[in-house]
Coordinates of C-alpha atoms in Angstrom, one line a residue:
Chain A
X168 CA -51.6 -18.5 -26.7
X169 CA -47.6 -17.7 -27.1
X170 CA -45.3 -17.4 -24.5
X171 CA -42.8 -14.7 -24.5
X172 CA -38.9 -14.9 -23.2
X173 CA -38.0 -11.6 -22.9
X174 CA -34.3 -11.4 -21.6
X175 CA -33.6 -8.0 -20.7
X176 CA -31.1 -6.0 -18.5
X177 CA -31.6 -6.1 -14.7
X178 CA -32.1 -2.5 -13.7
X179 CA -35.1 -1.9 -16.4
X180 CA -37.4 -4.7 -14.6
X181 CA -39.3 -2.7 -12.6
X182 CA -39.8 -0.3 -15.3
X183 CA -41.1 -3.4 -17.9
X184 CA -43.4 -4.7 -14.9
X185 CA -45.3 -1.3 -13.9
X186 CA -45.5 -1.0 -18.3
X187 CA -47.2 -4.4 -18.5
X188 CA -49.1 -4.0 -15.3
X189 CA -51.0 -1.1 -17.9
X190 CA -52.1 -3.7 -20.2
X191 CA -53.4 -5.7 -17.6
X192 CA -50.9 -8.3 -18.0
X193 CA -49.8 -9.4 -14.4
X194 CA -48.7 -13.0 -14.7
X195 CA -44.8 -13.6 -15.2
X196 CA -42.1 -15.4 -14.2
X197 CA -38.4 -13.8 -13.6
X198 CA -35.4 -15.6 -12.7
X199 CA -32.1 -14.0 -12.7
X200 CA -29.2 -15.2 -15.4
X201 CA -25.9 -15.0 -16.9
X202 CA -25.6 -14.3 -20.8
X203 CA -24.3 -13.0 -24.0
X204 CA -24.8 -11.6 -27.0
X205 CA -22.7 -11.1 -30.2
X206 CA -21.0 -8.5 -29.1
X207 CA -18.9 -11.2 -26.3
X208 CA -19.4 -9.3 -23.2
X209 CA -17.5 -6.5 -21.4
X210 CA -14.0 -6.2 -20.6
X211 CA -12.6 -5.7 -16.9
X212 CA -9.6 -4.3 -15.6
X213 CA -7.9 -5.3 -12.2
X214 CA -4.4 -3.6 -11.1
X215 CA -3.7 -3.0 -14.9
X216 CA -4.9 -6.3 -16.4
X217 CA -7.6 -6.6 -18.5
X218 CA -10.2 -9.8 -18.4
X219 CA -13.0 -10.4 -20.6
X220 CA -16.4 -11.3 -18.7
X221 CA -18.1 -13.0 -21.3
X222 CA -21.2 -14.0 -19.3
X223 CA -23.4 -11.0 -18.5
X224 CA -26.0 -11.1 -15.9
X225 CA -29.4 -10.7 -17.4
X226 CA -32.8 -11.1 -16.5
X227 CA -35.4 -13.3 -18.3
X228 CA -39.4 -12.9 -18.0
X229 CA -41.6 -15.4 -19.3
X230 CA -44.9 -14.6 -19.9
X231 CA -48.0 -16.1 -21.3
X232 CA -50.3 -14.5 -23.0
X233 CA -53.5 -15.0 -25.4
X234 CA -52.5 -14.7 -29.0
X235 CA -54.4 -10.9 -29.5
X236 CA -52.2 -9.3 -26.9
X237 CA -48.4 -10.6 -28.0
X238 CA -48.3 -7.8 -30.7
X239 CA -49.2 -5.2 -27.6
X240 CA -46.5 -6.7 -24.7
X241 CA -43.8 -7.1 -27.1
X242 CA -44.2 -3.3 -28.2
X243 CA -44.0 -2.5 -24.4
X244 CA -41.5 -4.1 -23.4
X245 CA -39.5 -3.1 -26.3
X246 CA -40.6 0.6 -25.9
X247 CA -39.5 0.2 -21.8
X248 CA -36.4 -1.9 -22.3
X249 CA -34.7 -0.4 -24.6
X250 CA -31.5 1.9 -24.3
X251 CA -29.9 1.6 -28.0
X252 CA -27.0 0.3 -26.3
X253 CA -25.4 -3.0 -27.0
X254 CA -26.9 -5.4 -24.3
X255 CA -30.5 -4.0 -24.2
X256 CA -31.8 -8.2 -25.1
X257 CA -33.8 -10.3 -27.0
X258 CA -37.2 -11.6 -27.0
X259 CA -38.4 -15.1 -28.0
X260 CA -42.2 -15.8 -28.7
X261 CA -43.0 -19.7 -28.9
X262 CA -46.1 -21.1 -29.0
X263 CA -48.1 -22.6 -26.1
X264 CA -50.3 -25.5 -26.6
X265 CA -52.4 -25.8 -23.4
X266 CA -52.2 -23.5 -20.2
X267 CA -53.7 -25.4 -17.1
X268 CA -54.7 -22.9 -14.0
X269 CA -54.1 -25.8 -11.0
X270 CA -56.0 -24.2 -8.1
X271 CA -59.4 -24.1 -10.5
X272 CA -58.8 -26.9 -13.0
X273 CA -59.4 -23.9 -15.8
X274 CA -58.2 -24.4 -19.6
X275 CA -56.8 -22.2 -22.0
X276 CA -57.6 -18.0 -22.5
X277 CA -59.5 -18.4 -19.3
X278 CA -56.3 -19.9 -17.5
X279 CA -53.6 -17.7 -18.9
Chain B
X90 CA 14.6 8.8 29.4
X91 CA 14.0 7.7 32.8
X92 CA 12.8 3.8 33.0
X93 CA 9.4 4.8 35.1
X94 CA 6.1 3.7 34.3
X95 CA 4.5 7.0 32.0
X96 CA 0.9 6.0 31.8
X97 CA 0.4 8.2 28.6
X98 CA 2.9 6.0 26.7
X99 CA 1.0 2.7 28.1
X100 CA -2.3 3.8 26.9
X101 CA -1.3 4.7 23.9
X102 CA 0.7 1.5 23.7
X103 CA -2.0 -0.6 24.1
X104 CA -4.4 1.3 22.1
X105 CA -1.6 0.9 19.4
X106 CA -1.6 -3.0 19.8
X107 CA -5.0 -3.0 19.5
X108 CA -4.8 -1.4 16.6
X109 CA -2.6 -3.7 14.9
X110 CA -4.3 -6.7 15.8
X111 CA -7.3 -5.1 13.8
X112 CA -5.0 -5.2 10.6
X113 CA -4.9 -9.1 10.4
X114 CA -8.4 -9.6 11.7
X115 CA -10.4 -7.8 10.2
X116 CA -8.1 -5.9 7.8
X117 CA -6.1 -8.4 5.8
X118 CA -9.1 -11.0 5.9
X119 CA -11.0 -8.8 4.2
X120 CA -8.9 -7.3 1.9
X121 CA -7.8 -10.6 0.6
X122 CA -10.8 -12.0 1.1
X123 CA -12.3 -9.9 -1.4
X124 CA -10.0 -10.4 -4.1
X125 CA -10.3 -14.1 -4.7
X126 CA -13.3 -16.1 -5.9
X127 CA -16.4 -16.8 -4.7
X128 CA -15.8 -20.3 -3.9
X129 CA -12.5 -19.3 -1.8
X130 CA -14.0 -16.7 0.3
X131 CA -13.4 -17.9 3.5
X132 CA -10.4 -20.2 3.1
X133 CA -8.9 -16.7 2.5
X134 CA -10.0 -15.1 5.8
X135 CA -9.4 -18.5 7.7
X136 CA -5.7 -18.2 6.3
X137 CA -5.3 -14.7 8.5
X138 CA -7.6 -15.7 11.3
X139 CA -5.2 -18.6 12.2
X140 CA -1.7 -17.1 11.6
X141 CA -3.1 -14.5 14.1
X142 CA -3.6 -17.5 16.6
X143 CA -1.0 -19.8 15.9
X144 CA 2.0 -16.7 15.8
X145 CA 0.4 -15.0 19.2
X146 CA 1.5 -18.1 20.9
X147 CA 4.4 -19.0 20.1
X148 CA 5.2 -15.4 20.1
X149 CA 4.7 -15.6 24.2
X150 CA 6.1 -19.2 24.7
X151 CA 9.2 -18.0 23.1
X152 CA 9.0 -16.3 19.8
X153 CA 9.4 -12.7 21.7
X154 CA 12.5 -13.8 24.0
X155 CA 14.6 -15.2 21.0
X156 CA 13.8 -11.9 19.1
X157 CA 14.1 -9.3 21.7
X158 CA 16.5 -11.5 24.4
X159 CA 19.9 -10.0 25.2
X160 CA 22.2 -10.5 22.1
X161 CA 24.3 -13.3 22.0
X162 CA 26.3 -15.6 19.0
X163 CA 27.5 -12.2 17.4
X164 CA 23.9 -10.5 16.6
X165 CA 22.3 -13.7 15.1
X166 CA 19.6 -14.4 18.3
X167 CA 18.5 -13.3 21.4
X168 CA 19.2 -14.8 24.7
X169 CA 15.7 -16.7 25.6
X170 CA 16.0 -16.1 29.4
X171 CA 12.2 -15.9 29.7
X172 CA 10.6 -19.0 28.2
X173 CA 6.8 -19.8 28.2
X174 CA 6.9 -15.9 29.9
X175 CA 8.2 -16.9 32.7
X176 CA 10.3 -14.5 34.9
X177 CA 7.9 -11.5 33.4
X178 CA 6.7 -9.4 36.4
X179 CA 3.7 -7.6 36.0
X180 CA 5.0 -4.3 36.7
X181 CA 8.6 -5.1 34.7
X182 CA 9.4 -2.1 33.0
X183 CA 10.7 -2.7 29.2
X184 CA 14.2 -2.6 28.4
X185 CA 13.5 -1.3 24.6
X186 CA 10.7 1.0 25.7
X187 CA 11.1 2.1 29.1
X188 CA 8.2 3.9 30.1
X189 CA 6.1 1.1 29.2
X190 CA 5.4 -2.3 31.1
X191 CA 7.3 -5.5 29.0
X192 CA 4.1 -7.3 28.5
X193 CA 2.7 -4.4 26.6
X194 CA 5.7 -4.2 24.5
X195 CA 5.7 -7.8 24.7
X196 CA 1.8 -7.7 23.3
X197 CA 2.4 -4.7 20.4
X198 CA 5.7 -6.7 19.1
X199 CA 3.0 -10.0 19.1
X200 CA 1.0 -8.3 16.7
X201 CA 3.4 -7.8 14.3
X202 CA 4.7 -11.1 14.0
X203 CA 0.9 -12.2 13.4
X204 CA 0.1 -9.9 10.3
X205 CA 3.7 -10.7 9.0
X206 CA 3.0 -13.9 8.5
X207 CA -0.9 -13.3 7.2
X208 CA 0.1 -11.2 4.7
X209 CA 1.9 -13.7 2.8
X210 CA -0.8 -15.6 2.4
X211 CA -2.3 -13.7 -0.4
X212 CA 0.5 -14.8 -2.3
X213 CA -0.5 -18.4 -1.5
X214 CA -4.5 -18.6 -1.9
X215 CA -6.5 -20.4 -3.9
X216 CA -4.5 -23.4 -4.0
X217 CA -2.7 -24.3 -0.6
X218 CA -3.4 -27.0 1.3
X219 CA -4.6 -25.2 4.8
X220 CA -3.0 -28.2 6.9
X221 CA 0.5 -27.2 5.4
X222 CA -0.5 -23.8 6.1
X223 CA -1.0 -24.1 9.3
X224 CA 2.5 -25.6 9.7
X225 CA 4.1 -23.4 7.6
X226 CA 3.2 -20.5 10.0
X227 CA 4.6 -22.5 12.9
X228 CA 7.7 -23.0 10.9
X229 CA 8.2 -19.7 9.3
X230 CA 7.3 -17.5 12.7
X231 CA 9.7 -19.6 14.5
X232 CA 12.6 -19.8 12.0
X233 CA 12.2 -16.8 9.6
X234 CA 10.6 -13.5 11.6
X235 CA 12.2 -14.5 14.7
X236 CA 15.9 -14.0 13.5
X237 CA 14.9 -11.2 11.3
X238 CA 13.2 -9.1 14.5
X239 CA 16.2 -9.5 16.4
X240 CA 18.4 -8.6 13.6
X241 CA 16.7 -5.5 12.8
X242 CA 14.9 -4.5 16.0
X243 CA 16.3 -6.5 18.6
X244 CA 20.0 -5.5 18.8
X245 CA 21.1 -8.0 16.6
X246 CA 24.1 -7.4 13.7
X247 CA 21.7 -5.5 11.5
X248 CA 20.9 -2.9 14.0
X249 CA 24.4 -2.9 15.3
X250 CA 25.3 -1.8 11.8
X251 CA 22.9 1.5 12.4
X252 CA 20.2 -0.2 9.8
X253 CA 16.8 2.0 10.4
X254 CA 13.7 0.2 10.0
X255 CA 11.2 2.5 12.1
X256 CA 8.1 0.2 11.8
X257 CA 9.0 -2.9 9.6
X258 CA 9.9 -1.8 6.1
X259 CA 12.4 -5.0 6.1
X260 CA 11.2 -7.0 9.4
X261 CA 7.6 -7.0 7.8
X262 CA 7.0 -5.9 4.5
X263 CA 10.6 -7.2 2.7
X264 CA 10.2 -10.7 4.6
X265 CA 7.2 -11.3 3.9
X266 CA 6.8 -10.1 0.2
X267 CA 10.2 -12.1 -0.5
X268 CA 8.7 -15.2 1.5
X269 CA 5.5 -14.6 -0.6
X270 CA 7.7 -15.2 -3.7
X271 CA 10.0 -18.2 -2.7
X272 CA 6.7 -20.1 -1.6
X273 CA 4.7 -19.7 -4.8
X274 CA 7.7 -20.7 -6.5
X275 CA 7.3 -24.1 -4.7
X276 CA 3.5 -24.3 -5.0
X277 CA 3.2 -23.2 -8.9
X278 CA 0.6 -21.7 -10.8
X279 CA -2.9 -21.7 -10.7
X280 CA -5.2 -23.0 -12.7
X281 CA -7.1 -20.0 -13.1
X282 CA -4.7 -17.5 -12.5
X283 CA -7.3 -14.3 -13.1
X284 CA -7.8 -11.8 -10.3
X285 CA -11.5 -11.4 -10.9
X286 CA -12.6 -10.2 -7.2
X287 CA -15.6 -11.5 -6.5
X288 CA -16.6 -9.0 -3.9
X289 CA -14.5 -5.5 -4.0
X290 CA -16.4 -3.9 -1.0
X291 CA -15.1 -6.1 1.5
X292 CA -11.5 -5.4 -0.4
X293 CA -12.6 -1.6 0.2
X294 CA -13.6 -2.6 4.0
X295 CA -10.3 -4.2 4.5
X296 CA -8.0 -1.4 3.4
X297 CA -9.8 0.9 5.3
X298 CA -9.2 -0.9 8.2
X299 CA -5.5 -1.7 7.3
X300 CA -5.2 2.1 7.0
X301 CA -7.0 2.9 10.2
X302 CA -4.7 0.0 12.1
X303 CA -1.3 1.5 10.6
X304 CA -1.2 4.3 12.9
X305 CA -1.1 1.9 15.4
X306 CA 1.5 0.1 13.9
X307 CA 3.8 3.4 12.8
X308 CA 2.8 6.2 15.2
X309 CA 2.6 3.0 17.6
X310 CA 6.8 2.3 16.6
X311 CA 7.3 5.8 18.3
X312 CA 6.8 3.6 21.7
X313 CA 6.2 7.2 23.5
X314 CA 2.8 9.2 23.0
X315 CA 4.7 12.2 22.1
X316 CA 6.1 14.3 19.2
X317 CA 7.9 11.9 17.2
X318 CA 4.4 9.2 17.3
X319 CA 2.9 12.4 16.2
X320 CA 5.3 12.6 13.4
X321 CA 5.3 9.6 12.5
X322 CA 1.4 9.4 11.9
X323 CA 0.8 12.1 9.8
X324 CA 3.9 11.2 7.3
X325 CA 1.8 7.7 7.6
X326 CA -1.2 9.0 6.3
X327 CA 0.3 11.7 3.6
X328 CA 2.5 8.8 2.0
X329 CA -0.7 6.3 1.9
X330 CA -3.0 9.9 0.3
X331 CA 0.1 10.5 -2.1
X332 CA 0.0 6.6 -3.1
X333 CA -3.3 6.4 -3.5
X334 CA -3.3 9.6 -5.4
X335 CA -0.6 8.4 -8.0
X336 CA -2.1 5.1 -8.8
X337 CA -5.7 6.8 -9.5
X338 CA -3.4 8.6 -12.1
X339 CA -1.6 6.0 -13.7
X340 CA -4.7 4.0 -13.9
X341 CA -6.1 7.2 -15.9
X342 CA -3.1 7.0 -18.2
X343 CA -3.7 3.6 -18.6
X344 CA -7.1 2.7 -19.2
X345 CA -9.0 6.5 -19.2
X346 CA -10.4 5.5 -15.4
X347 CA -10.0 5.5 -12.5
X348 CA -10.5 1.6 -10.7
X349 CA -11.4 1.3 -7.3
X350 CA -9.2 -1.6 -6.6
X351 CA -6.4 0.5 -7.8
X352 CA -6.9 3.4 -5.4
X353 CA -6.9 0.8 -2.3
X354 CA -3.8 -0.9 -4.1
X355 CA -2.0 2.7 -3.8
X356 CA -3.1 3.2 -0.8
X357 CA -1.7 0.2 1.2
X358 CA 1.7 0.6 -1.2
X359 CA 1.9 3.7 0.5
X360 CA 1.4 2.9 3.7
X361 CA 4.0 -0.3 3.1
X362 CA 6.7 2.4 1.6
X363 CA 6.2 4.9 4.9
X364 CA 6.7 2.2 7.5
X365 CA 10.2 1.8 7.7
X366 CA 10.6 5.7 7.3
X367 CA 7.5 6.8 9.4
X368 CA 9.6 8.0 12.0
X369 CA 12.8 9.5 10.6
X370 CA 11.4 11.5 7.8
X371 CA 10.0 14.7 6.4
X372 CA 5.4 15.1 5.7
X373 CA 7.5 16.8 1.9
X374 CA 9.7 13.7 2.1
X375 CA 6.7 11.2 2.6
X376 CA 5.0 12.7 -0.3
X377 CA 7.3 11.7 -2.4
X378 CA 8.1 8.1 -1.1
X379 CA 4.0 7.8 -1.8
X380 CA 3.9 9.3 -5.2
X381 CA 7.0 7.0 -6.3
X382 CA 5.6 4.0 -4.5
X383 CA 2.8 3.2 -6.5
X384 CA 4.6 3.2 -9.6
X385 CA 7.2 0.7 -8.5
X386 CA 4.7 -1.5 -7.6
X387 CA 2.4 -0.8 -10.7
X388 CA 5.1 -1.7 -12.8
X389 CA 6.1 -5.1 -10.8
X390 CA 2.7 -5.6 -11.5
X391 CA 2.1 -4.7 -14.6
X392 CA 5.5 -6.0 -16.3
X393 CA 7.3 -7.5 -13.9
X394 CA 5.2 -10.4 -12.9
X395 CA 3.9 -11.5 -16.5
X396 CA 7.3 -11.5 -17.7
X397 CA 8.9 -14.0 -14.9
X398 CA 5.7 -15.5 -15.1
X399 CA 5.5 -16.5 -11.1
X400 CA 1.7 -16.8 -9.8
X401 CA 1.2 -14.5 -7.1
X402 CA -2.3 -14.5 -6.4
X403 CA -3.1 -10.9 -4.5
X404 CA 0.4 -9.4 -5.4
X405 CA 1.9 -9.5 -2.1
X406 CA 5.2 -9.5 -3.8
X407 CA 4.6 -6.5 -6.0
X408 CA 2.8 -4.5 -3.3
X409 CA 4.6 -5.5 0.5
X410 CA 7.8 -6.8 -1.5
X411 CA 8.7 -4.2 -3.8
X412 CA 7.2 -0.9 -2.1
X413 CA 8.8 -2.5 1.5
X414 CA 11.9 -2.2 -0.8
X415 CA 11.4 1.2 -2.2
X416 CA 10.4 2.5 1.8
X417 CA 13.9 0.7 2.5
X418 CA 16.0 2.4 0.4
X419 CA 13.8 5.8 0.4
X420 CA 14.7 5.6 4.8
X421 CA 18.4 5.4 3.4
X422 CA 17.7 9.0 1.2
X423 CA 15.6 11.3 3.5
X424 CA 16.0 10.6 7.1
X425 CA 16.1 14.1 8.5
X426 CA 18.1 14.0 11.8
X427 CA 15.7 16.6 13.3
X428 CA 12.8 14.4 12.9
X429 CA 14.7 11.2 14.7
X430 CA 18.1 11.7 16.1
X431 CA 19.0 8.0 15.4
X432 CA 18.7 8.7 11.6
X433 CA 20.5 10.9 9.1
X434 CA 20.4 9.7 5.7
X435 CA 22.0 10.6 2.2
X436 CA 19.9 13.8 1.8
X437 CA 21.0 15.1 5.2
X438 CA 24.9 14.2 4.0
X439 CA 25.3 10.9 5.5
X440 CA 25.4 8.8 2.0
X441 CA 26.6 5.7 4.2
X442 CA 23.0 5.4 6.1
X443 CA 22.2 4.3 2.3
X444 CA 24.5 1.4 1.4
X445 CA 23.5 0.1 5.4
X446 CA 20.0 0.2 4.0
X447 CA 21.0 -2.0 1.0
X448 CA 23.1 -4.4 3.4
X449 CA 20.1 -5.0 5.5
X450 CA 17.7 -5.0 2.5
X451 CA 19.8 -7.9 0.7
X452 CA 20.5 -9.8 3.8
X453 CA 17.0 -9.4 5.4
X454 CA 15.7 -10.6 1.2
X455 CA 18.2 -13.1 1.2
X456 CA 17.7 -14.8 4.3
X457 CA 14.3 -15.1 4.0
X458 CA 14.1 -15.9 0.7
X459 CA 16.1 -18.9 0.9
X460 CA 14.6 -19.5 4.6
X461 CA 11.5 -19.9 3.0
X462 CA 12.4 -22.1 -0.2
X463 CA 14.1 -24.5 2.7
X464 CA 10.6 -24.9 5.2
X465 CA 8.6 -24.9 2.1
X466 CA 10.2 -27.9 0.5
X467 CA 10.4 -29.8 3.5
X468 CA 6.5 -29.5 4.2
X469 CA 6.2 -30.1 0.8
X470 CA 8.0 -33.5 1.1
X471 CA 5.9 -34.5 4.4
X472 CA 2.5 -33.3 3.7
X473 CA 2.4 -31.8 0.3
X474 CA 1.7 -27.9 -0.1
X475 CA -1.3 -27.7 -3.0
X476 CA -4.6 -29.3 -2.6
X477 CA -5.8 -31.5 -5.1
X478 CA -6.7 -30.9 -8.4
X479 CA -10.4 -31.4 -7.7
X480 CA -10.3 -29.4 -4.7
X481 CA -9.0 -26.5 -6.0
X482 CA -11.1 -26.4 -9.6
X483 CA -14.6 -26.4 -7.2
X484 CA -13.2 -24.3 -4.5
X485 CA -11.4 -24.6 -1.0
X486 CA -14.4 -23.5 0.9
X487 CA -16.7 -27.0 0.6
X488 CA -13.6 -29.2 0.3
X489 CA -11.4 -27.9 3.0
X490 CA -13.5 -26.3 5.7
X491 CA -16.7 -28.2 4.5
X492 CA -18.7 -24.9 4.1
X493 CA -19.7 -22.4 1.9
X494 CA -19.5 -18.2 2.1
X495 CA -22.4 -17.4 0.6
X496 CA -25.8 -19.3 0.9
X497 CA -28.0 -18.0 -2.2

């Protein structure tokens, strides 16, 4: 089993949910944050003056999944997420050593 | 005009007053409100909700008979024969606006003092103790726009020298831009001195309502329901369009777009510039006093203020300072006697309605510059001005009012 961190912009969530929602993979977890990349954030300008905003908002997915169908999420969500603009995220895959379903006491594949 | 009751004036009157009051609250709350951070939200709006309070009583105890009493000590005050609004008849025609009863006059004049007051504040946020605030407005009604009223509006020297000031160019926009500027003086810089609003919309909200309230407050300075209020509210809202207009453009030379906050900035230096010339000049003439507005307080903004290096939080100075000043001096170049009989100015050949613009300009900045520095510093010595460190690095909201604008 991995879990995968996908930190992607806000406004393509729905589009990366209904995408994974066709593999069958309905499990996740989103929580809205604040980040950056290499490229430092944006730059904003109030009556003339320009401020850097270093710390984007962003939203991050987790998701666990058994090890066959990483491969297949991680195209999707690339595929879906992606605008080839700076900003468009990253995605982390760690792996998961045991995955505990707690209303059924299941294990593993068959708790994921 | 014949001092009888005209009921047409009166309800026009009172819708005017009305419409002022809905500058402070909700207009300037907002608008300010808006622009500061998160954590400051309502510290802001309390700072405009109160002066509207504190300033509309002491405006009846006695704020409005020192400002508008008869004259006395050479032009300096008004004779406060009617303290705590006693002696006030219900039926008492005004003296200064004789179709109208004195306690609406009495109530429109109110509302000026409030938002006078609450617009310096912007100046101030972020950092001032609300205690000393509260104070401060007290002081500063009392001491500062009281004199200054009578001076321009209340037959003091300044109007006795033929200075025109149709709906508070000097009286409101000078004094309290100028007053804005001596106080951050004495309370220093922030420690984050960004403006990084933290929610425009309500900035948006704000204006709009500040724009929708000034033609109450410059068609309303007509004290008639007539031609001259009709005048006076169109050059109101072609000075605030040509403002708006001519920042969106300098922001497009700028920076390529064109930001939201700067049309609302444009709009409101517009409607500052108009105010003292609402009355006595051309719709071609207020198009240009809009157009030229913006850029002298873009570039207060923009150069000005980094350069002296003062912190003024919301530009109060820049915006109700230095367009107040332009709308001055502009009264001074293009009253048209056949707008307003009472004003002829250097464009119509009378180049001395100009330099009297100046005197009352300097005098009304002066006074209430130095005014200010002196009530400042003594609160400051009593009770302190700037909250504490802590305070201000995690916000005024929690630590001063003990709770929080938004609840995510």
């Amino acid at each position: 089993m991995k879990e995968i961190v996908a930190i992607i912009r806000p406004n393509k969530l729905d589009e990366v949910k209904d995408s994974l929602e066709e593999l069958g993979c309905h499990g996740m977890t989103v929580t809205e944050v604040k980040g950056r990349g290499r490229q430092l954030g944006i730059t904003e300008s109030y009556r003339g003056s320009d401020y850097r905003i270093d710390m984007l908002p962003k939203t991050r997915l987790e998701i666990v999944v058994a090890d066959e169908q990483v491969d297949n999420v991680i195209d999707k969500i690339v595929k879906t997420a992606q605008t080839g603009d700076i900003g468009d995220g990253k995605i982390f895959i760690s792996p998961v050593e045991e995955v505990v379903r707690i209303r059924t006491g299941e294990r593993g594949n068959e708790a994921v | 005009m014949d001092p009888v009751l005209n009921s047409g004036d009166t309800a026009w009157m009172l819708i005017s007053t009305a419409l002022v009051m809905i500058m402070t609250v909700p207009g300037v709350a907002l608008f300010y409100g808006g622009l500061t951070k998160k954590a400051n939200v309502l510290n802001t709006m309390f700072m405009s909700l109160i002066a509207f309070s504190i300033a509309s009583i002491i405006w009846v105890l006695y704020g409005y008979q020192f400002a508008f009493g008869e004259d006395m000590l050479m032009g300096i005050i008004g004779n406060p024969a009617n303290l705590l609004f006693s002696g006030i008849g219900v039926d008492q025609l005004s003296t200064l606006a004789t179709t109208i009863p004195e306690t609406v006059f009495i109530a429109f004049q109110m509302t000026f003092a409030a938002i006078t007051v609450a617009l310096i504040s912007g100046a101030v946020v972020e950092r001032m103790k609300v205690s000393s605030w509260m104070v401060f407005i007290a002081a500063w009604v009392s001491l500062v726009y009281v004199p200054i009223a009578h001076w321009v509006w209340g037959g003091g020297f300044l109007a006795q020298l033929g200075a025109l000031d149709f709906a508070g160019g000097t009286v409101v926009h000078i004094n309290s831009g100028v007053a804005a500027l001596a106080l951050i003086l004495l309370l220093g810089k922030r420690k984050d001195t960004k403006l990084l609003p933290h929610q425009l919309g309500y900035s948006v909200l704000g204006a709009a309502l500040l724009w929708f309230g000034w033609f109450g407050f410059n068609a309303g300075s007509a004290l008639t329901a007539g031609g001259l209020a009709g005048s006076a509210f169109i050059a109101t809202n072609t000075a605030a369009a040509a403002a708006m207009i001519s920042w969106v453009i300098i922001d497009y030379l700028k920076t390529g777009k064109p930001t939201v906050l700067g049309a609302i900035s444009g709009a409101i230096a517009g409607l500052v510039a108009i105010t003292p010339a609402a009355g006595f000049v051309t719709v071609q003439a207020a198009v240009i006093i809009g157009l030229v507005t913006s850029v002298v307080s873009y570039l207060s903004i923009s150069y000005l203020k980094p350069k002296l290096g003062y912190d003024d939080a919301l530009d109060v100075f820049g915006i109700h300072g230095m367009s107040g000043l332009w709308g001055a001096l502009a009264t001074g170049l293009f009253a048209a006697p056949f707008i307003n009989e009472l004003g002829t100015g250097l464009f119509y050949g009378n180049p001395g309605q100009l330099l009297t613009q100046v005197i009352a300009v300097v005098v009304v900045a002066g006074y209430s510059f130095v005014a200010t520095l002196i009530i400042g510093k003594v609160i400051d010595m009593v009770m302190g001005l700037r909250v504490e460190d802590k305070e201000e690095i995690e916000g005024l909201d929690i630590n001063l009012h003990e709770e929080t604008g938004y609840r995510i």
